[in-house]
JSON list of C-alpha atoms in Angstrom, two decimals:
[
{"chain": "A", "resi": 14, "resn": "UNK", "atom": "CA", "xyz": [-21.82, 128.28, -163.76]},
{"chain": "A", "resi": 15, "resn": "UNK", "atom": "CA", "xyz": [-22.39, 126.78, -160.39]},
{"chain": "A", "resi": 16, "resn": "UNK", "atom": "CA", "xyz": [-25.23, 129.32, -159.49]},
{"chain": "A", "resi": 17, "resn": "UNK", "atom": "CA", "xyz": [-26.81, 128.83, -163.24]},
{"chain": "A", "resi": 18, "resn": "UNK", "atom": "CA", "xyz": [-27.06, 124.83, -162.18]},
{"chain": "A", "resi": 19, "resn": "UNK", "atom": "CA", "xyz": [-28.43, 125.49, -158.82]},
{"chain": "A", "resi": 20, "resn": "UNK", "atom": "CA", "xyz": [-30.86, 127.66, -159.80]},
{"chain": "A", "resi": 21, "resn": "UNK", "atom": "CA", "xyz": [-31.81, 125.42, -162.42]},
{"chain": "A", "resi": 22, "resn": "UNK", "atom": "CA", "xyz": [-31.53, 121.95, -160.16]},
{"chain": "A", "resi": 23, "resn": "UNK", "atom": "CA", "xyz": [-35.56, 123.15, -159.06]},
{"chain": "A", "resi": 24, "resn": "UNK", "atom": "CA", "xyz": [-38.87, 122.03, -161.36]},
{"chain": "A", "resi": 25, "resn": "UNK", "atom": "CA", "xyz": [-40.41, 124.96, -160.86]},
{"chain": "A", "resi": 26, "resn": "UNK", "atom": "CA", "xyz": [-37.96, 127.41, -161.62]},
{"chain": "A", "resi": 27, "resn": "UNK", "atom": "CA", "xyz": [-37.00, 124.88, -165.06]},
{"chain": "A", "resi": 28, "resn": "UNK", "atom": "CA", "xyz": [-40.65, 125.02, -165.79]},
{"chain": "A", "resi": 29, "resn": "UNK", "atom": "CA", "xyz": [-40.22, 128.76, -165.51]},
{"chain": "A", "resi": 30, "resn": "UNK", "atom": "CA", "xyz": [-37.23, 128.92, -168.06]},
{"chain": "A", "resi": 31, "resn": "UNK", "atom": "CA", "xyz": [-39.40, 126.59, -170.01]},
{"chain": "A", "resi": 32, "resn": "UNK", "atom": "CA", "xyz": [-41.68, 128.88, -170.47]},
{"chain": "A", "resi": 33, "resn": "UNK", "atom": "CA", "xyz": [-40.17, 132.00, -170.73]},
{"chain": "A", "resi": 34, "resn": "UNK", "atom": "CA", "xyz": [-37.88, 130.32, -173.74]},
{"chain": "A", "resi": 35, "resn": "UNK", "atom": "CA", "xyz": [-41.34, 131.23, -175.90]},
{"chain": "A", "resi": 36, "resn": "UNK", "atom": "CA", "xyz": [-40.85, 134.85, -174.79]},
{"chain": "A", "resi": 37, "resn": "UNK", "atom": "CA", "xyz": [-41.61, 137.43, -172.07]},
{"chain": "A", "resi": 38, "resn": "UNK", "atom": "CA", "xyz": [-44.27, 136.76, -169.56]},
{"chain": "A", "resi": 39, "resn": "UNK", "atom": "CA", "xyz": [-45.83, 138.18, -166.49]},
{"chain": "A", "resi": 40, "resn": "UNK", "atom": "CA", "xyz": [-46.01, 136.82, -163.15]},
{"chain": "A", "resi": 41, "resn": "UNK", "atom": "CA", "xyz": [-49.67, 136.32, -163.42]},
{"chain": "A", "resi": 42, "resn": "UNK", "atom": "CA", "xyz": [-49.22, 134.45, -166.53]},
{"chain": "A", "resi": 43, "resn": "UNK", "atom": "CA", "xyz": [-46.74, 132.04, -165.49]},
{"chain": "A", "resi": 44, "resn": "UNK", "atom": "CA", "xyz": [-48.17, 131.41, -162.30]},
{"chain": "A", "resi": 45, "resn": "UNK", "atom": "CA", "xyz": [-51.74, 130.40, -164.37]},
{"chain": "A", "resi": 46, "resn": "UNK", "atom": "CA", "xyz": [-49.72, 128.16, -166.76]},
{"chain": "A", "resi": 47, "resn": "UNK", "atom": "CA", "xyz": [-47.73, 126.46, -163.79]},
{"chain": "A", "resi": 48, "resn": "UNK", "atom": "CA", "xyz": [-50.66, 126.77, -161.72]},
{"chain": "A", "resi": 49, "resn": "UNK", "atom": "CA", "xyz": [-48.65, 128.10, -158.52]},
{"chain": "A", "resi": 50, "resn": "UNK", "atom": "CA", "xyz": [-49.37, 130.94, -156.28]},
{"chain": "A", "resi": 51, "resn": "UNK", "atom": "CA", "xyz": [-48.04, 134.40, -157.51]},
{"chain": "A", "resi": 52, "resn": "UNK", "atom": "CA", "xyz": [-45.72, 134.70, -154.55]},
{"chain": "A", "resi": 53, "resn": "UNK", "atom": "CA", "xyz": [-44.36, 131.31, -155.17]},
{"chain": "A", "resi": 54, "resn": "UNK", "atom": "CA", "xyz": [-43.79, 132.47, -158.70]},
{"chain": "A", "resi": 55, "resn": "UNK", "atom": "CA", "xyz": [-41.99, 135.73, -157.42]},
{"chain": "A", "resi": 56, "resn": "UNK", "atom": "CA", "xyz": [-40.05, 133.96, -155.23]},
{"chain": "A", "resi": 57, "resn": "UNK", "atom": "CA", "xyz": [-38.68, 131.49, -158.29]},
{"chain": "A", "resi": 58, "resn": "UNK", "atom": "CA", "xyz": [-37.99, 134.41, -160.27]},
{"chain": "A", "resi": 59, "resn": "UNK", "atom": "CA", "xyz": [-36.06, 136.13, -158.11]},
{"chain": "A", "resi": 60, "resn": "UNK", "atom": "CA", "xyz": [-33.70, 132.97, -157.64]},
{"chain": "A", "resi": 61, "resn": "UNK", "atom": "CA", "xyz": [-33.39, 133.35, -161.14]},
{"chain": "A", "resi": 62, "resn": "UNK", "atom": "CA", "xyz": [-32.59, 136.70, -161.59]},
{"chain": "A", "resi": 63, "resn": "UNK", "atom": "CA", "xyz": [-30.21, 136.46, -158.83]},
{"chain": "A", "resi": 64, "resn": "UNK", "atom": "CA", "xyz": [-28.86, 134.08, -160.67]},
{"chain": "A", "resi": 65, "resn": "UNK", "atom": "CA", "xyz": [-28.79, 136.18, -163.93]},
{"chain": "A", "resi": 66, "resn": "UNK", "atom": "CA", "xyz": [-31.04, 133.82, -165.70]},
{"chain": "A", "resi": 67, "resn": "UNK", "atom": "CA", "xyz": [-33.97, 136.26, -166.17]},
{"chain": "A", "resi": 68, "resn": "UNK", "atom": "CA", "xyz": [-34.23, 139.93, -166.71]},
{"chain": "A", "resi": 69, "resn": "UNK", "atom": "CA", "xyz": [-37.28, 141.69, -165.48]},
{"chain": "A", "resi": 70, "resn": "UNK", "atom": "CA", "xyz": [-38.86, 145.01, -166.94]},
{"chain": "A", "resi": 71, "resn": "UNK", "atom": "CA", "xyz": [-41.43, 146.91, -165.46]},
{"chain": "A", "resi": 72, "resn": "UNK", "atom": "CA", "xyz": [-44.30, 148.42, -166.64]},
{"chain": "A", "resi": 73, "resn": "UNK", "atom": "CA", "xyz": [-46.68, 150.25, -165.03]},
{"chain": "A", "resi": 74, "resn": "UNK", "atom": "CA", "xyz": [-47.61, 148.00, -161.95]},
{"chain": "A", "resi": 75, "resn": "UNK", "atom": "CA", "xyz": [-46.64, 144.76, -164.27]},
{"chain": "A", "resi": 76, "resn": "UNK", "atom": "CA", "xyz": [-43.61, 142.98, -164.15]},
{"chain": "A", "resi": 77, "resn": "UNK", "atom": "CA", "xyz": [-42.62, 141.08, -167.46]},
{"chain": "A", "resi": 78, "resn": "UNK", "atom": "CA", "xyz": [-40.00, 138.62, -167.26]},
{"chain": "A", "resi": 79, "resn": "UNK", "atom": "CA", "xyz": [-37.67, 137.40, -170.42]},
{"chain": "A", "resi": 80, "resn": "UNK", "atom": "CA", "xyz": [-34.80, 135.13, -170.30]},
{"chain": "A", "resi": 81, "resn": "UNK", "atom": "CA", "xyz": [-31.31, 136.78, -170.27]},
{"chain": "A", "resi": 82, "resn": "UNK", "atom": "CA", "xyz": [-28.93, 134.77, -173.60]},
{"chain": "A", "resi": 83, "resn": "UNK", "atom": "CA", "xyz": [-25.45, 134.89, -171.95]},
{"chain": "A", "resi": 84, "resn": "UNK", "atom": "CA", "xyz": [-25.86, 132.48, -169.44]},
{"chain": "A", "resi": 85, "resn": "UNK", "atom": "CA", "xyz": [-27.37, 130.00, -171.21]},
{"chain": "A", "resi": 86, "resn": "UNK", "atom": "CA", "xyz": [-24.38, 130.64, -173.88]},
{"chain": "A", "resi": 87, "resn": "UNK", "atom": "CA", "xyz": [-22.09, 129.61, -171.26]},
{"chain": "A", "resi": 88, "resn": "UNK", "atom": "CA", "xyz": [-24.21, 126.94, -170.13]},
{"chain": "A", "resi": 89, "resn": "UNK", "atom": "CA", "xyz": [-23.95, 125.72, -174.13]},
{"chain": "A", "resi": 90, "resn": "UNK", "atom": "CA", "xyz": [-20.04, 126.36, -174.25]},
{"chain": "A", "resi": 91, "resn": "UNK", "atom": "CA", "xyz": [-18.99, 124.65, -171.06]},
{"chain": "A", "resi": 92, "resn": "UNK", "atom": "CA", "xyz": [-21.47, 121.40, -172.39]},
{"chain": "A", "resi": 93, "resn": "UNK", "atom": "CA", "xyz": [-19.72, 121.46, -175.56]},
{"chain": "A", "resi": 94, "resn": "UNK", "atom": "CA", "xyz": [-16.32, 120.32, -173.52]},
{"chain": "A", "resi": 95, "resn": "UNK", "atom": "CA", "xyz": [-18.17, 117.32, -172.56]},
{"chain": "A", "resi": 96, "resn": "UNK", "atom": "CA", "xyz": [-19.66, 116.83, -176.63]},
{"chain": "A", "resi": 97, "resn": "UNK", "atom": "CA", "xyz": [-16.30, 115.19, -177.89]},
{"chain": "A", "resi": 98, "resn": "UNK", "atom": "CA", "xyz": [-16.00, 112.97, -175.28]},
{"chain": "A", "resi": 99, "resn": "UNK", "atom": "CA", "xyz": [-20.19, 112.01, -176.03]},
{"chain": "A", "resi": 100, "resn": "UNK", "atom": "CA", "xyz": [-19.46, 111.81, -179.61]},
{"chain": "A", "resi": 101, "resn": "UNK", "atom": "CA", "xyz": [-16.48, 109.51, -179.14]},
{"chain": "A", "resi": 102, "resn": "UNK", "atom": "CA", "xyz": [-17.80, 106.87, -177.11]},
{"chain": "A", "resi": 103, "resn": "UNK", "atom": "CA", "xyz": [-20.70, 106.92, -179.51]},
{"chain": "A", "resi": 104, "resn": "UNK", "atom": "CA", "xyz": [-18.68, 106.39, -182.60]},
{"chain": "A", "resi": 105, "resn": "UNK", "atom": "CA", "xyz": [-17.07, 103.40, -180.96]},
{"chain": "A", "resi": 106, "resn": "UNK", "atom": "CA", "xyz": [-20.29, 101.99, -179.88]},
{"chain": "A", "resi": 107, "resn": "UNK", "atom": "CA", "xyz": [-21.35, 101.95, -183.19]},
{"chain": "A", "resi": 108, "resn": "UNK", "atom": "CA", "xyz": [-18.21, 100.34, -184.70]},
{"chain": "A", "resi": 109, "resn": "UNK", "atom": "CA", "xyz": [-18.13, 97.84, -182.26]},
{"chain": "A", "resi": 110, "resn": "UNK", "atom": "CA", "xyz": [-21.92, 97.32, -183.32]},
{"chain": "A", "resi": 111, "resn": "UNK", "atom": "CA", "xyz": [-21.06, 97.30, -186.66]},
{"chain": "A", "resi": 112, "resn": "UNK", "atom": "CA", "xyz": [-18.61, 94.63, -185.72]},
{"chain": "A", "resi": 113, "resn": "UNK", "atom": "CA", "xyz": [-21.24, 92.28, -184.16]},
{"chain": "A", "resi": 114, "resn": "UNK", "atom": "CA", "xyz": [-23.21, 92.66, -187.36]},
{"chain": "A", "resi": 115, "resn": "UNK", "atom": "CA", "xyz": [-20.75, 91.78, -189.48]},
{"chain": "A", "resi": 116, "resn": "UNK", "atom": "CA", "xyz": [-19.82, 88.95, -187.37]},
{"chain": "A", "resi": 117, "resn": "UNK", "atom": "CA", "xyz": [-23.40, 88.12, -187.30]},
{"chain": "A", "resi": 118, "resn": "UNK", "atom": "CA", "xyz": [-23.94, 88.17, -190.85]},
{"chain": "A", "resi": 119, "resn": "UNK", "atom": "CA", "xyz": [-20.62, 85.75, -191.78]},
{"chain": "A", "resi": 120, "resn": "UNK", "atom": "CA", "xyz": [-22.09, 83.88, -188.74]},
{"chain": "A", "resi": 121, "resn": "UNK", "atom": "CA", "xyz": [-25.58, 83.32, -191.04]},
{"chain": "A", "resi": 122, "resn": "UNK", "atom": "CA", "xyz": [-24.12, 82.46, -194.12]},
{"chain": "A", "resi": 123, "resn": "UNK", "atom": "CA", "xyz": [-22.23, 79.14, -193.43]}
]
């Protein structure tokens, strides 16, 4: 999990996962949609396969990249611990609005 975040924690690389979430590109391709240097590119996406983030196939002298699912499962499952406690808080924030309007509105009618 730790080296998902980290490799994540960097625009460029994001922007990467960004854009590979559409489906498989080249390095050519994202480096003209991010409008960075190929070997900046390659560097990024090496991070990220490192990382596991990214799978790369090659063809011919062209490397596509696509993004890899299990990772960003786990990503999902360890956020979902943290949903609850979201949820929770929310649900009292809106009772305790719900209080204030109710207050509010008994407040109006005298």
């Amino acid at each position: 999990m730790k080296t998902t975040l980290n490799a994540l924690a960097e625009p460029n690389r994001l922007q990467i996962v960004e854009l590979l979430r559409d489906g498989p590109l080249t390095v050519g391709e994202i480096a003209d949609r991010l409008s960075l240097k190929q070997p900046q590119v390659s560097k990024h996406l090496r991070v990220l396969s490192n990382a596991e983030l990214v799978e790369v196939n090659a063809i011919s002298n062209r490397r596509i990249y696509k993004l890899k699912a299990k990772p960003f499962i786990e990503l999902d499952s360890w956020l979902e611990s943290y949903r609850h406690i979201w949820e929770e808080r929310f649900d009292l924030l809106d009772d305790y609005l719900q209080d204030l309007q109710r207050k509010d509105v008994k407040h109006d009618d005298k």
